[in-house]
Amino acid sequence: MPVHTAGPCDKSLTQARRCIAVPPVAFTLRVTQVGTEAEEFTFDTGEARLGRTADNDVVIKDPSSSRSHARVYEEEGRFFVEDMKSANGTKLNAKTVKAPLELKSGDRITIGDVTLEFVTADSNDTVLGAPSSTVDDAASEPEEDPNATMLKPPSKPAAAVIARAKKPPPRRVTPPPEEAEPPADEPEEEPAEEPAAEEPAEEEEEVGESTKNFAVPPPKALQKRPAALPARPSRALATTASKDEPAALSAAERARNRRELQKSTSGKAMLLWSDLPLPGKIAVGVLGGGAAIAMLVLLVIAVIPKRVDKKVEQLTLSPNGEPIPESYGAGDDVDFERPDMKSFTFSFQSPTKIVGVLHYQARDCTKEEVSIELNGAPLGHVPPDTVEVAQRQLEVVLPSTQLKLNDDNEIVFDNVNNPPGEDTWRIWNVWVEVFPIPEMSAEEAGRRAKEDLERAAKMYELRAVGAMNLFRSWKQYRDAWLLLEATPNRPPELLEIARSRMREIRPELDRKCSGMLVDYQKEINQKYPNMANARQVLQNIPAHFEKEHPCYGMSRGLLRSLEDLSGAE
């Protein structure tokens, strides 16, 4: 085992620790909060990288974790933590790490909902080879903390404590305010000299315990004072107050004041108020207060903006359900900001294996910028933008070998260029299509796919006869393609025929959809829009398309907009 020495040796205990051979363990990261049992990761290389991907030393499976999130490293015998420009940041003891911060044993590093405790090897090691007396002496002599006296409350002197213990209880039933005891939490000051009046009280205290329950009578001098003496100052005060009151106005002065008040509107209001009887004043006050409250309520309603229901972010997908219209990604036009990645989960019940298709729309993406993963396995990348980026419908096959039956599956759109979160991207209209695949051999699957290809060719020949024949031809080719995708050792020539025919028919479906939407726009853009004809065009689209084509979803959305517009009118 290699031996690590950290410095010269002398007689001090600290340097003696450095000279003893210790294992080359630099530090330990101990997981303290993940919702499961604790884990420890020990490193002797002086550096550990933390992140979401498998190439990190500590893999953190948390939605808030970035691909390369943070690192812990040693430099000149000191340890530091550094944030690697992650999207959601790193915290050290609840403080955001903006620049490398030094670590001490016991510090806590937080990434999302995961907390790791940093522990150095020196914090738990004992000195090897040192005499027992030296170790015991060092352990028994605690270090003086210069701040200890600041943290502890000042101790009370023993004399004050003894004086308070010997002080007899008050002999009066209700002691005067000036003789009340000070609060228990404040130090009691001992007087320099004991007052002479207290000496006989102490002598009386020694007579017996029975005297503690009786009030000591006042001195005889106070008993001789007449009880009527305290009433004199109050009469003198009353006499003085009566002299300060203004004299009552004469009738002529009151008449003159009324004439002056009649000259102004406010004065007339004051006279009217003064002439009202008490019940009238109460009624006017109630009505005026109610009017003021009503005006205040109306003002608050006018100033405060109307409450807008916030959209709820979708986290799960319903197999074969409706697409999610909300958008996710980074930019000004997304409904939910997700600069780094967006994940969905879905589950399904099936007695046999299945194959799925992920449908979505995307824009503002460059080549290999956004990757797609299924249960941690890569499926490919979002294609870069094209001219028809707003109308194109994208789809990715979900292989049956990577799908989990009767369990949760996770689909992740991961922008590999973010963080730092400067690249814009957007996905929307996400949904999952699932196909149960019966158990069959490669020969049986090839025979069934060949039958689907033959039916698709017949439907294409009759595309001008029936409204749905063109779409059904494309769907038959698509069913054959999915069946072959889920079958090992499939015939490659049949798979190529299905793929190529799908690509050839899809532009015809798109042109047919565009023509029907143009007819809808003609009805809407007239000087006097014909809403009935526009609604009829949209209602006719499902006779030509099913939800596997985006035209179906667009017609449903436009129809809802028309219904809302008609209801508002």
Coordinates of C-alpha atoms in Angstrom, one line a residue:
M1 CA 0.0 0.0 0.0
P2 CA 1.5 3.4 -0.9
V3 CA 2.4 5.7 2.0
H4 CA 1.3 9.3 2.1
T5 CA 3.3 11.9 4.1
A6 CA 2.1 15.5 4.3
G7 CA 5.0 17.4 6.0
P8 CA 7.9 17.4 8.3
C9 CA 7.8 15.7 11.7
D10 CA 8.3 17.3 15.1
K11 CA 7.0 16.9 18.6
S12 CA 3.5 18.5 18.0
L13 CA 0.5 16.2 17.8
T14 CA -0.7 17.7 14.5
Q15 CA 2.6 17.1 12.7
A16 CA 2.8 13.7 14.3
R17 CA -0.4 12.8 12.5
R18 CA 1.1 13.8 9.2
C19 CA 4.1 11.6 9.6
I20 CA 2.2 8.4 10.4
A21 CA 1.5 6.2 7.4
V22 CA -2.2 6.5 6.4
P23 CA -4.2 4.9 3.5
P24 CA -4.2 7.0 0.4
V25 CA -7.9 7.9 0.9
A26 CA -8.5 11.6 0.1
F27 CA -12.2 12.1 1.0
T28 CA -15.7 10.4 1.2
L29 CA -19.0 11.6 -0.2
R30 CA -21.9 10.2 1.9
V31 CA -25.4 10.4 0.5
T32 CA -27.7 11.7 3.2
Q33 CA -31.0 12.4 1.4
V34 CA -32.2 10.4 -1.5
G35 CA -35.3 8.7 -0.1
T36 CA -33.4 5.4 0.1
E37 CA -30.7 3.8 2.3
A38 CA -27.5 5.8 2.7
E39 CA -24.6 5.3 0.3
E40 CA -20.9 6.2 0.5
F41 CA -18.4 6.9 -2.2
T42 CA -14.7 7.0 -1.2
F43 CA -12.0 8.5 -3.5
D44 CA -8.3 8.5 -3.3
T45 CA -7.5 10.4 -6.5
G46 CA -8.2 13.9 -5.1
E47 CA -11.1 14.6 -7.5
A48 CA -14.6 13.4 -8.1
R49 CA -17.1 14.5 -10.8
L50 CA -20.9 14.5 -10.2
G51 CA -23.6 14.5 -12.9
R52 CA -26.5 12.7 -14.6
T53 CA -24.6 10.7 -17.2
A54 CA -22.7 7.5 -16.6
D55 CA -19.2 9.0 -17.3
N56 CA -19.3 10.8 -13.9
D57 CA -17.7 9.4 -10.7
V58 CA -21.1 9.8 -8.9
V59 CA -24.1 9.4 -11.1
I60 CA -27.1 11.5 -9.8
K61 CA -30.4 10.4 -11.3
D62 CA -32.3 13.6 -10.5
P63 CA -34.3 15.7 -13.0
S64 CA -32.5 18.8 -11.7
S65 CA -29.0 17.3 -12.3
S66 CA -27.1 18.2 -15.5
R67 CA -24.9 15.9 -17.6
S68 CA -21.8 17.3 -16.0
H69 CA -23.0 19.1 -12.9
A70 CA -20.2 19.7 -10.3
R71 CA -16.8 18.4 -9.2
V72 CA -14.9 18.1 -5.9
Y73 CA -11.1 18.4 -6.0
E74 CA -8.0 18.8 -3.9
E75 CA -5.5 21.5 -4.3
E76 CA -2.4 21.9 -2.1
G77 CA -4.0 19.9 0.7
R78 CA -7.3 21.8 0.6
F79 CA -10.6 20.6 -0.9
F80 CA -12.9 22.6 -3.0
V81 CA -16.3 22.2 -4.7
E82 CA -17.0 23.8 -8.1
D83 CA -20.2 24.1 -10.2
M84 CA -19.7 23.0 -13.8
K85 CA -22.1 25.6 -15.2
S86 CA -25.1 23.4 -14.4
A87 CA -28.7 24.5 -15.3
N88 CA -30.1 24.4 -11.8
G89 CA -27.0 25.2 -9.8
T90 CA -25.2 23.5 -6.8
K91 CA -25.5 24.5 -3.2
L92 CA -23.0 24.2 -0.3
N93 CA -24.7 24.3 3.1
A94 CA -27.8 25.9 1.4
K95 CA -25.5 28.6 -0.3
T96 CA -25.4 28.7 -4.1
V97 CA -21.9 27.9 -5.5
K98 CA -21.0 30.6 -8.0
A99 CA -17.2 30.1 -7.7
P100 CA -15.1 27.3 -6.2
L101 CA -15.7 27.2 -2.5
E102 CA -13.5 25.5 0.1
L103 CA -14.8 22.3 1.8
K104 CA -14.6 21.3 5.4
S105 CA -15.4 17.9 6.9
G106 CA -19.2 17.8 7.5
D107 CA -20.2 20.2 4.7
R108 CA -23.2 19.3 2.7
I109 CA -23.4 19.5 -1.1
T110 CA -26.9 19.7 -2.6
I111 CA -27.8 18.9 -6.2
G112 CA -31.6 19.0 -6.8
D113 CA -33.1 16.7 -4.1
V114 CA -29.9 14.9 -3.4
T115 CA -27.6 15.9 -0.5
L116 CA -24.1 14.5 -0.1
E117 CA -22.0 15.0 3.1
F118 CA -18.3 15.7 2.5
V119 CA -16.0 13.8 5.0
T120 CA -12.2 13.9 4.9
A121 CA -10.1 11.0 5.9
D122 CA -8.4 13.1 8.7
S123 CA -11.7 13.7 10.4
N124 CA -12.2 10.1 11.5
D125 CA -8.5 8.8 11.6
T126 CA -6.7 8.1 14.8
V127 CA -2.9 8.6 15.2
L128 CA -1.1 5.3 14.7
G129 CA 1.9 4.4 16.7
A130 CA 1.6 7.4 19.1
P131 CA 1.9 6.6 22.9
S132 CA -1.4 6.2 24.7
S133 CA -0.7 8.9 27.2
T134 CA -0.1 11.4 24.4
V135 CA -3.4 10.6 22.7
D136 CA -5.3 10.7 26.0
D137 CA -3.8 14.0 27.0
A138 CA -4.6 15.5 23.7
A139 CA -8.1 14.2 23.8
S140 CA -8.7 15.3 27.4
E141 CA -7.5 18.8 26.8
P142 CA -10.2 20.6 24.8
E143 CA -9.2 23.5 22.7
E144 CA -10.1 26.9 23.9
D145 CA -12.7 28.6 21.8
P146 CA -12.1 32.3 21.8
N147 CA -15.8 32.9 21.1
A148 CA -16.9 30.6 24.0
T149 CA -17.2 33.5 26.4
M150 CA -19.2 35.5 24.0
L151 CA -21.8 32.7 23.5
K152 CA -22.2 31.9 27.3
P153 CA -24.2 34.3 29.5
P154 CA -22.2 36.0 32.2
S155 CA -22.2 34.0 35.4
K156 CA -23.6 35.6 38.5
P157 CA -21.3 36.2 41.5
A158 CA -21.6 33.8 44.4
A159 CA -22.3 36.7 46.8
A160 CA -25.4 37.7 44.9
V161 CA -26.7 34.1 44.8
I162 CA -26.2 33.7 48.5
A163 CA -27.8 37.0 49.3
R164 CA -30.8 36.1 47.2
A165 CA -31.0 32.7 49.0
K166 CA -31.0 34.3 52.4
K167 CA -33.4 37.1 51.6
P168 CA -36.7 36.5 53.5
P169 CA -39.9 36.4 51.7
P170 CA -41.9 39.7 51.6
R171 CA -43.9 40.3 54.8
R172 CA -46.6 42.3 53.1
V173 CA -49.6 40.7 51.4
T174 CA -49.4 43.1 48.5
P175 CA -45.9 44.7 48.3
P176 CA -45.6 48.2 46.7
P177 CA -44.3 48.3 43.1
E178 CA -41.0 49.7 44.2
E179 CA -40.3 46.7 46.5
A180 CA -41.2 44.0 44.0
E181 CA -38.5 41.4 43.1
P182 CA -36.7 41.9 39.8
P183 CA -37.3 39.3 37.1
A184 CA -35.5 36.0 37.5
D185 CA -33.5 36.3 34.2
E186 CA -31.9 39.6 35.2
P187 CA -28.9 39.7 37.7
E188 CA -29.9 41.1 41.0
E189 CA -27.6 43.9 42.4
E190 CA -26.7 43.5 46.0
P191 CA -26.9 46.9 47.8
A192 CA -23.8 48.2 49.4
E193 CA -25.4 48.8 52.7
E194 CA -28.4 47.1 54.3
P195 CA -31.1 49.7 55.1
A196 CA -31.8 50.2 58.8
A197 CA -35.5 49.5 58.3
E198 CA -34.7 45.9 57.2
E199 CA -32.8 44.9 60.4
P200 CA -35.8 44.5 62.6
A201 CA -37.6 42.6 59.8
E202 CA -34.8 40.0 59.9
E203 CA -35.2 39.7 63.7
E204 CA -38.9 39.2 63.3
E205 CA -38.2 36.5 60.7
E206 CA -36.4 34.4 63.3
V207 CA -39.3 34.4 65.8
G208 CA -41.2 31.6 64.0
E209 CA -42.7 30.4 60.8
S210 CA -46.2 31.6 61.8
T211 CA -45.3 35.3 61.3
K212 CA -44.8 34.7 57.5
N213 CA -48.5 34.4 56.9
F214 CA -49.6 37.7 58.5
A215 CA -49.2 41.3 57.2
V216 CA -47.1 43.6 59.4
P217 CA -49.3 46.5 60.6
P218 CA -48.2 50.0 59.5
P219 CA -46.4 52.3 61.9
K220 CA -48.5 54.2 64.4
A221 CA -47.7 57.5 62.8
L222 CA -49.4 56.4 59.6
Q223 CA -52.4 55.0 61.6
K224 CA -53.0 58.5 63.1
R225 CA -53.2 60.1 59.7
P226 CA -56.9 61.0 58.9
A227 CA -58.4 59.1 55.9
A228 CA -59.9 62.3 54.4
L229 CA -56.5 63.9 53.7
P230 CA -55.9 62.3 50.3
A231 CA -59.1 63.7 48.9
R232 CA -57.9 67.3 49.1
P233 CA -55.6 67.2 46.1
S234 CA -58.3 65.8 43.9
R235 CA -60.6 68.7 44.7
A236 CA -57.9 71.2 44.0
L237 CA -57.3 69.6 40.6
A238 CA -61.0 69.7 39.8
T239 CA -61.1 73.3 40.6
T240 CA -58.2 74.1 38.4
A241 CA -59.7 72.1 35.4
S242 CA -63.0 74.0 35.8
K243 CA -61.2 77.3 35.5
D244 CA -59.5 76.2 32.2
E245 CA -62.9 75.4 30.4
P246 CA -64.1 78.1 27.9
A247 CA -67.1 80.1 28.9
A248 CA -70.4 79.3 27.2
L249 CA -71.3 81.3 24.1
S250 CA -74.1 83.8 24.2
A251 CA -77.1 83.6 22.0
A252 CA -75.9 86.6 19.9
E253 CA -72.5 84.9 19.3
R254 CA -74.2 81.6 18.3
A255 CA -76.4 83.5 15.8
R256 CA -73.4 85.3 14.3
N257 CA -71.5 82.0 13.8
R258 CA -74.5 80.4 12.0
R259 CA -74.7 83.4 9.6
E260 CA -71.0 83.0 8.8
L261 CA -71.4 79.2 8.1
Q262 CA -74.4 79.9 5.8
K263 CA -72.1 81.7 3.4
S264 CA -70.3 78.4 2.3
T265 CA -71.4 74.9 1.2
S266 CA -69.2 73.2 3.7
G267 CA -70.6 75.5 6.4
K268 CA -74.2 74.6 5.4
A269 CA -73.3 70.9 5.6
M270 CA -71.8 71.4 9.1
L271 CA -75.0 73.2 10.2
L272 CA -77.2 70.4 8.7
W273 CA -75.1 67.8 10.6
S274 CA -75.3 69.7 13.9
D275 CA -79.1 70.1 13.6
L276 CA -79.6 66.4 13.0
P277 CA -80.8 64.4 16.0
L278 CA -78.7 61.5 17.3
P279 CA -80.6 58.7 15.4
G280 CA -80.3 60.7 12.2
K281 CA -76.5 61.1 12.7
I282 CA -76.2 57.3 13.3
A283 CA -78.2 56.5 10.1
V284 CA -76.1 58.9 8.0
G285 CA -72.9 57.4 9.4
V286 CA -73.9 53.9 8.6
L287 CA -75.0 54.8 5.0
G288 CA -71.8 56.8 4.4
G289 CA -69.6 54.0 5.8
G290 CA -71.3 51.5 3.5
A291 CA -70.9 53.7 0.5
A292 CA -67.2 54.1 1.3
I293 CA -66.7 50.4 1.6
A294 CA -68.5 49.7 -1.6
M295 CA -66.3 52.3 -3.5
L296 CA -63.2 50.7 -2.0
V297 CA -64.3 47.2 -3.1
L298 CA -65.0 48.5 -6.7
L299 CA -61.6 50.2 -6.8
V300 CA -59.8 47.0 -5.7
I301 CA -61.7 44.9 -8.3
A302 CA -60.7 47.4 -11.0
V303 CA -57.0 47.6 -10.0
I304 CA -56.3 43.9 -9.3
P305 CA -56.0 42.0 -12.6
K306 CA -58.3 39.1 -13.2
R307 CA -57.0 35.7 -12.1
V308 CA -55.8 33.6 -14.9
D309 CA -55.8 29.8 -14.4
K310 CA -52.2 28.6 -14.8
K311 CA -51.7 25.7 -17.1
V312 CA -50.6 22.4 -15.5
E313 CA -47.4 20.9 -16.9
Q314 CA -48.0 17.4 -18.3
L315 CA -45.7 14.7 -17.0
T316 CA -47.4 11.6 -18.2
L317 CA -48.5 10.4 -21.6
S318 CA -51.6 8.3 -22.3
P319 CA -50.9 5.5 -24.9
N320 CA -53.1 6.0 -28.0
G321 CA -54.5 9.2 -26.3
E322 CA -54.8 12.8 -27.5
P323 CA -51.6 14.8 -28.2
I324 CA -50.4 17.3 -25.6
P325 CA -50.7 20.7 -27.2
E326 CA -48.5 22.6 -24.7
S327 CA -44.9 23.2 -25.8
Y328 CA -41.7 22.6 -23.8
G329 CA -38.1 23.8 -24.3
A330 CA -36.3 27.1 -24.2
G331 CA -37.4 30.4 -25.9
D332 CA -40.0 33.1 -25.7
D333 CA -42.9 31.1 -27.2
V334 CA -42.8 27.9 -25.0
D335 CA -45.5 27.2 -22.5
F336 CA -43.1 25.5 -20.0
E337 CA -39.5 26.5 -19.8
R338 CA -37.2 23.4 -19.9
P339 CA -33.7 24.6 -21.1
D340 CA -31.9 21.3 -20.3
M341 CA -34.4 18.5 -20.9
K342 CA -38.0 17.4 -20.8
S343 CA -39.1 13.9 -19.7
F344 CA -42.5 12.0 -20.0
T345 CA -43.6 8.7 -18.5
F346 CA -46.2 6.3 -19.7
S347 CA -47.3 2.7 -18.9
F348 CA -49.5 0.1 -20.5
Q349 CA -51.0 -3.3 -19.9
S350 CA -50.5 -6.1 -22.5
P351 CA -50.3 -9.9 -22.4
T352 CA -48.0 -9.9 -25.4
K353 CA -45.1 -7.8 -26.5
I354 CA -45.8 -4.4 -28.2
V355 CA -44.1 -1.9 -30.4
G356 CA -44.7 1.8 -30.0
V357 CA -44.4 5.0 -32.0
L358 CA -43.5 8.4 -30.5
H359 CA -45.3 11.3 -32.3
Y360 CA -44.2 14.9 -31.8
Q361 CA -43.6 18.2 -33.5
A362 CA -40.4 20.3 -33.1
R363 CA -38.7 23.5 -34.3
D364 CA -35.7 25.7 -33.5
C365 CA -33.4 22.7 -33.4
T366 CA -30.1 22.2 -35.2
K367 CA -28.5 18.9 -36.2
E368 CA -28.0 16.5 -33.3
E369 CA -28.9 19.2 -30.8
V370 CA -31.7 17.4 -29.0
S371 CA -31.4 13.6 -28.4
I372 CA -34.3 11.2 -27.6
E373 CA -33.9 8.4 -25.1
L374 CA -36.2 5.6 -24.0
N375 CA -35.5 4.1 -20.5
G376 CA -31.9 5.4 -20.8
A377 CA -31.3 4.0 -24.3
P378 CA -30.7 6.4 -27.2
L379 CA -33.3 6.4 -30.0
G380 CA -31.8 9.2 -32.2
H381 CA -32.0 13.0 -32.5
V382 CA -34.7 15.5 -33.4
P383 CA -34.3 16.4 -37.1
P384 CA -33.2 20.0 -37.9
D385 CA -35.7 22.6 -39.1
T386 CA -37.1 22.6 -42.6
V387 CA -39.3 24.9 -44.6
E388 CA -42.5 23.1 -43.5
V389 CA -41.4 23.0 -39.8
A390 CA -44.8 24.2 -38.5
Q391 CA -46.8 21.4 -40.3
R392 CA -44.4 18.4 -40.2
Q393 CA -45.3 15.5 -38.0
L394 CA -42.2 13.6 -36.6
E395 CA -42.2 10.1 -35.3
V396 CA -39.7 7.6 -33.7
V397 CA -40.2 3.9 -33.3
L398 CA -40.1 2.6 -29.7
P399 CA -38.6 -0.9 -30.0
S400 CA -40.4 -3.7 -28.2
T401 CA -37.0 -4.9 -26.7
Q402 CA -36.7 -1.6 -24.8
L403 CA -40.3 -1.2 -23.6
K404 CA -41.3 -2.4 -20.2
L405 CA -44.5 -4.3 -19.9
N406 CA -46.9 -3.4 -17.1
D407 CA -44.4 -0.8 -15.8
D408 CA -43.4 2.9 -16.2
N409 CA -41.5 3.9 -19.2
E410 CA -39.6 7.2 -19.5
I411 CA -39.0 9.2 -22.7
V412 CA -36.5 12.1 -22.4
F413 CA -35.8 14.9 -24.8
D414 CA -32.3 16.1 -23.9
N415 CA -30.7 19.2 -25.3
V416 CA -27.0 18.4 -25.4
N417 CA -26.0 22.1 -25.9
N418 CA -27.6 23.2 -22.6
P419 CA -26.4 24.2 -20.1
P420 CA -25.6 27.0 -20.2
G421 CA -29.2 27.2 -21.5
E422 CA -28.6 29.7 -24.4
D423 CA -29.8 27.6 -27.3
T424 CA -33.5 27.7 -28.1
W425 CA -35.6 24.6 -28.9
R426 CA -39.3 23.6 -28.8
I427 CA -41.4 20.4 -28.9
W428 CA -45.2 20.1 -28.8
N429 CA -48.1 17.8 -29.7
V430 CA -46.4 14.8 -28.1
W431 CA -48.2 11.5 -27.9
V432 CA -47.4 7.7 -27.9
E433 CA -49.0 5.1 -30.1
V434 CA -48.9 1.5 -29.0
F435 CA -49.4 -1.7 -31.0
P436 CA -49.7 -5.2 -29.5
I437 CA -47.7 -7.7 -31.4
P438 CA -48.8 -11.4 -31.2
E439 CA -46.2 -14.0 -30.7
M440 CA -45.2 -15.4 -34.2
S441 CA -42.2 -16.6 -36.0
A442 CA -40.2 -14.6 -38.6
E443 CA -41.9 -16.6 -41.4
E444 CA -45.4 -16.0 -40.1
A445 CA -44.6 -12.3 -39.6
G446 CA -43.3 -12.0 -43.1
R447 CA -46.4 -13.7 -44.5
R448 CA -48.7 -11.4 -42.6
A449 CA -46.7 -8.3 -43.6
K450 CA -47.0 -9.4 -47.3
E451 CA -50.8 -9.5 -47.0
D452 CA -50.8 -6.0 -45.5
L453 CA -48.7 -4.7 -48.4
E454 CA -51.1 -6.3 -50.9
R455 CA -54.1 -4.7 -49.3
A456 CA -52.3 -1.3 -49.2
A457 CA -51.6 -1.5 -52.9
K458 CA -55.3 -2.1 -53.7
M459 CA -56.4 0.7 -51.5
Y460 CA -54.0 3.1 -53.3
E461 CA -55.5 2.1 -56.7
L462 CA -59.0 3.0 -55.4
R463 CA -57.9 6.3 -53.8
A464 CA -60.1 8.4 -56.0
V465 CA -63.2 6.2 -55.2
G466 CA -63.4 6.5 -51.4
A467 CA -62.5 9.5 -49.3
M468 CA -60.6 7.4 -46.8
N469 CA -58.8 5.1 -49.3
L470 CA -55.6 7.1 -49.6
F471 CA -55.1 7.3 -45.9
R472 CA -56.0 3.6 -45.4
S473 CA -53.4 2.7 -48.0
W474 CA -50.7 4.6 -46.1
K475 CA -51.8 3.1 -42.8
Q476 CA -51.6 -0.5 -44.2
Y477 CA -48.1 0.2 -45.3
R478 CA -47.4 1.6 -41.9
D479 CA -48.8 -1.4 -40.1
A480 CA -46.6 -3.8 -42.1
W481 CA -43.6 -1.6 -41.3
L482 CA -44.3 -1.7 -37.6
L483 CA -44.9 -5.5 -37.6
L484 CA -41.6 -6.1 -39.3
E485 CA -39.8 -3.6 -37.0
A486 CA -40.9 -5.7 -33.9
T487 CA -39.9 -9.1 -35.5
P488 CA -36.3 -10.4 -35.2
N489 CA -34.8 -11.9 -38.4
R490 CA -37.5 -10.1 -40.5
P491 CA -37.3 -10.1 -44.3
P492 CA -35.4 -7.0 -45.2
E493 CA -37.0 -6.6 -48.7
L494 CA -40.5 -6.4 -47.3
L495 CA -39.4 -3.8 -44.7
E496 CA -37.8 -1.6 -47.4
I497 CA -41.0 -1.8 -49.5
A498 CA -43.2 -0.7 -46.6
R499 CA -40.8 2.2 -45.7
S500 CA -40.5 3.5 -49.3
R501 CA -44.3 3.3 -50.0
M502 CA -45.0 5.2 -46.8
R503 CA -42.6 8.0 -47.8
E504 CA -44.2 8.2 -51.3
I505 CA -47.8 8.4 -50.1
R506 CA -47.3 10.9 -47.3
P507 CA -46.8 14.0 -49.5
E508 CA -50.1 13.2 -51.3
L509 CA -51.9 13.1 -47.9
D510 CA -50.3 16.5 -47.0
R511 CA -51.4 18.1 -50.2
K512 CA -54.9 16.8 -49.7
C513 CA -54.9 18.3 -46.2
S514 CA -53.6 21.6 -47.3
G515 CA -56.3 21.9 -50.0
M516 CA -59.1 21.4 -47.4
L517 CA -57.6 23.9 -45.1
V518 CA -57.4 26.4 -47.9
D519 CA -61.2 26.0 -48.5
Y520 CA -61.7 26.7 -44.8
Q521 CA -59.6 29.9 -45.0
K522 CA -61.6 31.1 -48.1
E523 CA -64.9 30.9 -46.1
I524 CA -63.3 32.7 -43.1
N525 CA -61.6 35.5 -45.1
Q526 CA -64.7 36.7 -46.9
K527 CA -66.1 40.2 -46.2
Y528 CA -69.0 38.5 -44.5
P529 CA -67.5 35.1 -43.3
N530 CA -69.8 32.1 -43.8
M531 CA -69.3 30.3 -40.5
A532 CA -71.6 27.5 -41.4
N533 CA -69.6 26.5 -44.6
A534 CA -66.3 26.9 -42.7
R535 CA -67.6 24.6 -40.0
Q536 CA -68.8 22.1 -42.6
V537 CA -65.3 21.9 -44.2
L538 CA -63.7 21.2 -40.8
Q539 CA -66.3 18.5 -39.9
N540 CA -65.6 16.8 -43.3
I541 CA -61.8 16.4 -42.6
P542 CA -62.2 13.3 -40.3
A543 CA -63.9 11.5 -43.3
H544 CA -60.5 11.7 -45.0
F545 CA -58.0 11.4 -42.2
E546 CA -57.6 9.7 -38.8
K547 CA -55.5 10.9 -35.8
E548 CA -52.3 9.3 -37.2
H549 CA -52.1 12.3 -39.6
P550 CA -51.7 15.8 -38.2
C551 CA -54.6 17.1 -40.3
Y552 CA -57.0 15.4 -38.0
G553 CA -55.7 17.2 -34.9
M554 CA -55.5 20.6 -36.7
S555 CA -59.2 20.3 -37.8
R556 CA -60.3 19.5 -34.2
G557 CA -58.4 22.6 -32.9
L558 CA -59.8 24.9 -35.5
L559 CA -63.3 23.6 -34.9
R560 CA -63.0 24.3 -31.2
S561 CA -61.8 27.9 -32.0
L562 CA -64.9 28.4 -34.2
E563 CA -67.2 27.1 -31.4
D564 CA -65.6 29.5 -28.9
L565 CA -65.9 32.4 -31.3
S566 CA -69.6 31.7 -32.0
G567 CA -70.3 31.4 -28.2
A568 CA -68.6 34.8 -27.6
E569 CA -70.9 36.4 -30.1

